[in-house]
Amino acid sequence: MAKLIGKAVIAQGGGPTAVINQTLVGAVLQARQCPWIEKIYGAQHGVKGIVDEDFLDLTAATTPNLLSVAQTPASALFSTRDKPDQEYCGRIFEVLKAHDVRHFFYIGGNDSADTCRIIHEQAKAAGSELRVLHIPKTIDNDLLVTDHCPGFGSAARFVSLAFAGINLDNLSLPGVYIGVVMGRNAGFLTAASTLARKYPDDGPHLVYVPEQPFETEQFLTDVSRAFSQYRRCIIAVSEGIVDGKGRPVITSLVTNAEKDAHGNVQLSGTGALGDALSDLVRNRLKIKRVRCDTFGYLQRSFLGCVSEVDAKEAFAVGGKAVQLSGLEEASGSVAIRRIGDYAVEYFLTPLETVARHTKSMPAEFLDGASSTVTDSFRRYALPLIGSLPEYERLSAPRVEKVLRRA
Amino acid sequence: MAKLIGKAVIAQGGGPTAVINQTLVGAVLQARQCPWIEKIYGAQHGVKGIVDEDFLDLTAATTPNLLSVAQTPASALFSTRDKPDQEYCGRIFEVLKAHDVRHFFYIGGNDSADTCRIIHEQAKAAGSELRVLHIPKTIDNDLLVTDHCPGFGSAARFVSLAFAGINLDNLSLPGVYIGVVMGRNAGFLTAASTLARKYPDDGPHLVYVPEQPFETEQFLTDVSRAFSQYRRCIIAVSEGIVDGKGRPVITSLVTNAEKDAHGNVQLSGTGALGDALSDLVRNRLKIKRVRCDTFGYLQRSFLGCVSEVDAKEAFAVGGKAVQLSGLEEASGSVAIRRIGDYAVEYFLTPLETVARHTKSMPAEFLDGASSTVTDSFRRYALPLIGSLPEYERLSAPRVEKVLRRA
């Protein structure tokens, strides 16, 4: 073990979440108690900060500051959308070597896992003992192997509370409501719109996710049917819905769509998809009151909307990564296994099993015929979003009419 | 007093809020203890429910149900956008008479106050003792006379927490962010975007409200200046911003804009304004990462985002209206007076002082030169939004560079 004593670097990549700092702080507090970690540095702006040697010495941060940071949404070390190639990873490896770093922890999604994979391969090829640990986070919940991803529970909580409120609002002033939820490849977060439903006629009544092709005519048929049944209709739509040919529905609507370094089209930060779907319902079904909101950045950063389960697990997964970094052959991605109902344990999975690819919702979570999700999804997701606030409809006897003019 | 013993009717009008049911339940619980109120009926769907004799007997609702309903966002009695004219009010008056109703309570904004005013005048003209009490609610905070409106504090809490999270998210991944906030005539809610700011460089850096004409070139100059200063820029914009000629900026962007029964253009439920402003910044300032969210219905109905001060006052104002209805010449609108720092008392103001017109933000709340709001606004609004969650930036020493290649 002695030869592994050295510095550690931790960084945060990709989109922020409400609990990504729980993971950071969980790792730092654990690292400060580990005999094999001399110091733990935080790289600012993810991998970019490593290349730029933009490090903070987190060994010297105060514990009260760290505990407050843990409660703070969005990446305290700042983030990056850089997706390192072999050459970029080579520079990262060089900097880590220059600072005598023996443990690298990268909190992120599948792209960050891929960065870890490349760096780890380069380290092995160079005969280095660098241990590379990927720590999962994503509101999309689309990482392979792990049962679920830290960050998802809190975002899912936001989406479920938003739709529960929208449902009550829409009961007050009925119409068609479309809520566009984040999710490029996986519909987990959009499906979470159903989690705070309580009464049988509560919305969302229809749920559209990237896992199932979006057909305009079927959509209009669904909305028309639901509107007849409930005299209102609430719809949850993933921003990443695709047509029968696998093309994002949004690309047919937005010109000059922006792409990031990963070649991904910008889906968030615009109301275009929702507005186009609203126009479709308004024009084709002749329904007058059609409203649409695009939840956008609120769902991943809203201050104070945190699932206590998610926060706890995000904190734990950070500490676990550091604990595992003391093992022989420690490189890998930390994953969550669900045991019992509801408890979890953590384990290490090889980096290549998590890198690059994403997970979709299993077929058993989707009820394609009625464009909604199943009870199986509810059982999976409900333990993750924390306790929900109480709400109730008014219950009182009707008064007999006197004038009876209607 | 004896001749005033009779039934009471309560209804909810206009847009729902997070605490409008606190007011309903505060009134009902008080009414059930008042010797001059035999029964209290709830009219479903506001004034429309009165005309249709669509009443629930709230005297027979259980207290546990009522207490749960109080915690539930959006109008438990459902709402309406109907704006009664003289003839419509005549029908309301007739139904109230037929059911021996002596007290009418209407929870709503300035349009609802105007309905109360007309019904009250008709009652007086007919020699009726009907007492008509308007109880204020609006997230826009734009009612005259009252210091502030129940419903505003919770919506302002939502907006301030949303922007606090957005600010942290934008620190992680910098760029320009535009958040479009509800507010047709008054900018109170948009100004609330600043209330959870903590560090000197926290956003929103720019705030645009309907009270000040929106000039495109000035907007671009502001954004360019803020972006140079902070290397990022967060902007809060009211959906109701108008140009130098008083025309809503959105009308120049949206074709076939929908209008309601009050002749108001639909401002919410579309991302058009935000997308147009984003395009402006992207194209004219050549800034690549520009994102926009339109907060839409989330800000008025989100389940569990309630200011405890707002909830308490909303409950109190309902009870106060019922208490005041026992007085001679009791018709009027219940208003809030701020006393001390911070406490309130309630009083009755004549219906015509609240009906129809709206209040704008006073000049002292606005810093037009730098397109933001003043500390005077913060002192006014901070006591209304409840306690805010803690958050903190990471504080740790920089590590000396070894390679110094940059």
GROMACS .gro file of N, CA and C in nm, chain B residues 192-245:
model
  162
  598ALA      N    1  -3.847   3.980  -0.759
  598ALA     CA    2  -3.818   3.881  -0.653
  598ALA      C    3  -3.706   3.786  -0.694
  599SER      N    4  -3.672   3.785  -0.821
  599SER     CA    5  -3.560   3.702  -0.869
  599SER      C    6  -3.430   3.737  -0.798
  600THR      N    7  -3.421   3.856  -0.740
  600THR     CA    8  -3.298   3.904  -0.677
  600THR      C    9  -3.289   3.869  -0.528
  601LEU      N   10  -3.397   3.815  -0.471
  601LEU     CA   11  -3.405   3.811  -0.324
  601LEU      C   12  -3.312   3.709  -0.258
  602ALA      N   13  -3.271   3.604  -0.330
  602ALA     CA   14  -3.182   3.505  -0.267
  602ALA      C   15  -3.037   3.525  -0.310
  603ARG      N   16  -3.007   3.639  -0.371
  603ARG     CA   17  -2.867   3.670  -0.404
  603ARG      C   18  -2.786   3.678  -0.276
  604LYS      N   19  -2.659   3.637  -0.281
  604LYS     CA   20  -2.579   3.631  -0.160
  604LYS      C   21  -2.442   3.693  -0.180
  605TYR      N   22  -2.372   3.653  -0.286
  605TYR     CA   23  -2.238   3.706  -0.315
  605TYR      C   24  -2.251   3.824  -0.411
  606PRO      N   25  -2.150   3.915  -0.410
  606PRO     CA   26  -2.164   4.038  -0.489
  606PRO      C   27  -2.182   4.015  -0.639
  607ASP      N   28  -2.130   3.905  -0.691
  607ASP     CA   29  -2.142   3.882  -0.835
  607ASP      C   30  -2.255   3.786  -0.870
  608ASP      N   31  -2.343   3.757  -0.774
  608ASP     CA   32  -2.456   3.669  -0.800
  608ASP      C   33  -2.556   3.735  -0.896
  609GLY      N   34  -2.618   3.651  -0.980
  609GLY     CA   35  -2.725   3.697  -1.065
  609GLY      C   36  -2.859   3.684  -0.995
  610PRO      N   37  -2.966   3.737  -1.053
  610PRO     CA   38  -2.967   3.803  -1.184
  610PRO      C   39  -2.894   3.937  -1.183
  611HIS      N   40  -2.823   3.961  -1.293
  611HIS     CA   41  -2.749   4.086  -1.305
  611HIS      C   42  -2.833   4.196  -1.367
  612LEU      N   43  -2.938   4.155  -1.438
  612LEU     CA   44  -3.026   4.253  -1.503
  612LEU      C   45  -3.171   4.212  -1.480
  613VAL      N   46  -3.256   4.310  -1.457
  613VAL     CA   47  -3.398   4.284  -1.429
  613VAL      C   48  -3.484   4.380  -1.513
  614TYR      N   49  -3.576   4.324  -1.593
  614TYR     CA   50  -3.662   4.406  -1.678
  614TYR      C   51  -3.808   4.385  -1.639
  615VAL      N   52  -3.876   4.493  -1.608
  615VAL     CA   53  -4.014   4.486  -1.558
  615VAL      C   54  -4.105   4.574  -1.643
  616PRO      N   55  -4.236   4.552  -1.635
  616PRO     CA   56  -4.328   4.629  -1.719
  616PRO      C   57  -4.330   4.778  -1.685
  617GLU      N   58  -4.283   4.815  -1.566
  617GLU     CA   59  -4.288   4.955  -1.524
  617GLU      C   60  -4.195   5.045  -1.604
  618GLN      N   61  -4.096   4.986  -1.668
  618GLN     CA   62  -4.001   5.067  -1.744
  618GLN      C   63  -3.996   5.018  -1.887
  619PRO      N   64  -4.004   5.110  -1.985
  619PRO     CA   65  -4.006   5.068  -2.125
  619PRO      C   66  -3.883   4.984  -2.159
  620PHE      N   67  -3.905   4.879  -2.234
  620PHE     CA   68  -3.797   4.790  -2.275
  620PHE      C   69  -3.746   4.837  -2.411
  621GLU      N   70  -3.619   4.878  -2.413
  621GLU     CA   71  -3.558   4.925  -2.537
  621GLU      C   72  -3.455   4.821  -2.580
  622THR      N   73  -3.473   4.766  -2.698
  622THR     CA   74  -3.387   4.657  -2.746
  622THR      C   75  -3.239   4.693  -2.741
  623GLU      N   76  -3.205   4.814  -2.789
  623GLU     CA   77  -3.062   4.850  -2.795
  623GLU      C   78  -3.003   4.865  -2.655
  624GLN      N   79  -3.083   4.924  -2.566
  624GLN     CA   80  -3.035   4.938  -2.427
  624GLN      C   81  -3.015   4.801  -2.364
  625PHE      N   82  -3.108   4.709  -2.392
  625PHE     CA   83  -3.099   4.572  -2.342
  625PHE      C   84  -2.968   4.507  -2.388
  626LEU      N   85  -2.936   4.522  -2.516
  626LEU     CA   86  -2.814   4.461  -2.570
  626LEU      C   87  -2.690   4.525  -2.508
  627THR      N   88  -2.695   4.655  -2.487
  627THR     CA   89  -2.583   4.725  -2.422
  627THR      C   90  -2.565   4.674  -2.279
  628ASP      N   91  -2.677   4.661  -2.208
  628ASP     CA   92  -2.673   4.610  -2.069
  628ASP      C   93  -2.610   4.470  -2.064
  629VAL      N   94  -2.658   4.382  -2.153
  629VAL     CA   95  -2.612   4.243  -2.151
  629VAL      C   96  -2.463   4.238  -2.185
  630SER      N   97  -2.424   4.315  -2.284
  630SER     CA   98  -2.284   4.317  -2.325
  630SER      C   99  -2.194   4.364  -2.210
  631ARG      N  100  -2.238   4.467  -2.140
  631ARG     CA  101  -2.160   4.522  -2.028
  631ARG      C  102  -2.150   4.419  -1.914
  632ALA      N  103  -2.264   4.360  -1.878
  632ALA     CA  104  -2.264   4.261  -1.769
  632ALA      C  105  -2.180   4.139  -1.807
  633PHE      N  106  -2.190   4.097  -1.932
  633PHE     CA  107  -2.115   3.979  -1.977
  633PHE      C  108  -1.964   4.006  -1.972
  634SER      N  109  -1.924   4.129  -2.005
  634SER     CA  110  -1.782   4.165  -1.994
  634SER      C  111  -1.737   4.162  -1.849
  635GLN      N  112  -1.824   4.213  -1.762
  635GLN     CA  113  -1.787   4.224  -1.620
  635GLN      C  114  -1.780   4.087  -1.550
  636TYR      N  115  -1.882   4.002  -1.576
  636TYR     CA  116  -1.893   3.876  -1.500
  636TYR      C  117  -1.853   3.754  -1.582
  637ARG      N  118  -1.832   3.770  -1.710
  637ARG     CA  119  -1.810   3.660  -1.805
  637ARG      C  120  -1.929   3.563  -1.805
  638ARG      N  121  -2.041   3.612  -1.766
  638ARG     CA  122  -2.167   3.540  -1.771
  638ARG      C  123  -2.273   3.646  -1.745
  639CYS      N  124  -2.400   3.614  -1.765
  639CYS     CA  125  -2.503   3.715  -1.740
  639CYS      C  126  -2.637   3.647  -1.721
  640ILE      N  127  -2.700   3.675  -1.609
  640ILE     CA  128  -2.833   3.620  -1.580
  640ILE      C  129  -2.933   3.734  -1.581
  641ILE      N  130  -3.042   3.712  -1.652
  641ILE     CA  131  -3.139   3.817  -1.677
  641ILE      C  132  -3.278   3.769  -1.635
  642ALA      N  133  -3.350   3.854  -1.561
  642ALA     CA  134  -3.489   3.825  -1.525
  642ALA      C  135  -3.578   3.922  -1.603
  643VAL      N  136  -3.677   3.869  -1.671
  643VAL     CA  137  -3.764   3.950  -1.756
  643VAL      C  138  -3.910   3.920  -1.723
  644SER      N  139  -3.989   4.025  -1.705
  644SER     CA  140  -4.134   4.005  -1.690
  644SER      C  141  -4.194   3.970  -1.825
  645GLU      N  142  -4.288   3.877  -1.826
  645GLU     CA  143  -4.357   3.843  -1.951
  645GLU      C  144  -4.431   3.964  -2.008
  646GLY      N  145  -4.464   4.061  -1.922
  646GLY     CA  146  -4.544   4.176  -1.965
  646GLY      C  147  -4.465   4.299  -2.003
  647ILE      N  148  -4.334   4.284  -2.030
  647ILE     CA  149  -4.255   4.404  -2.067
  647ILE      C  150  -4.314   4.470  -2.192
  648VAL      N  151  -4.309   4.603  -2.192
  648VAL     CA  152  -4.367   4.680  -2.302
  648VAL      C  153  -4.260   4.769  -2.366
  649ASP      N  154  -4.284   4.807  -2.490
  649ASP     CA  155  -4.190   4.896  -2.557
  649ASP      C  156  -4.220   5.042  -2.521
  650GLY      N  157  -4.148   5.135  -2.582
  650GLY     CA  158  -4.163   5.278  -2.550
  650GLY      C  159  -4.303   5.331  -2.573
  651LYS      N  160  -4.379   5.262  -2.660
  651LYS     CA  161  -4.517   5.306  -2.689
  651LYS      C  162  -4.620   5.230  -2.605
   0.00000   0.00000   0.00000
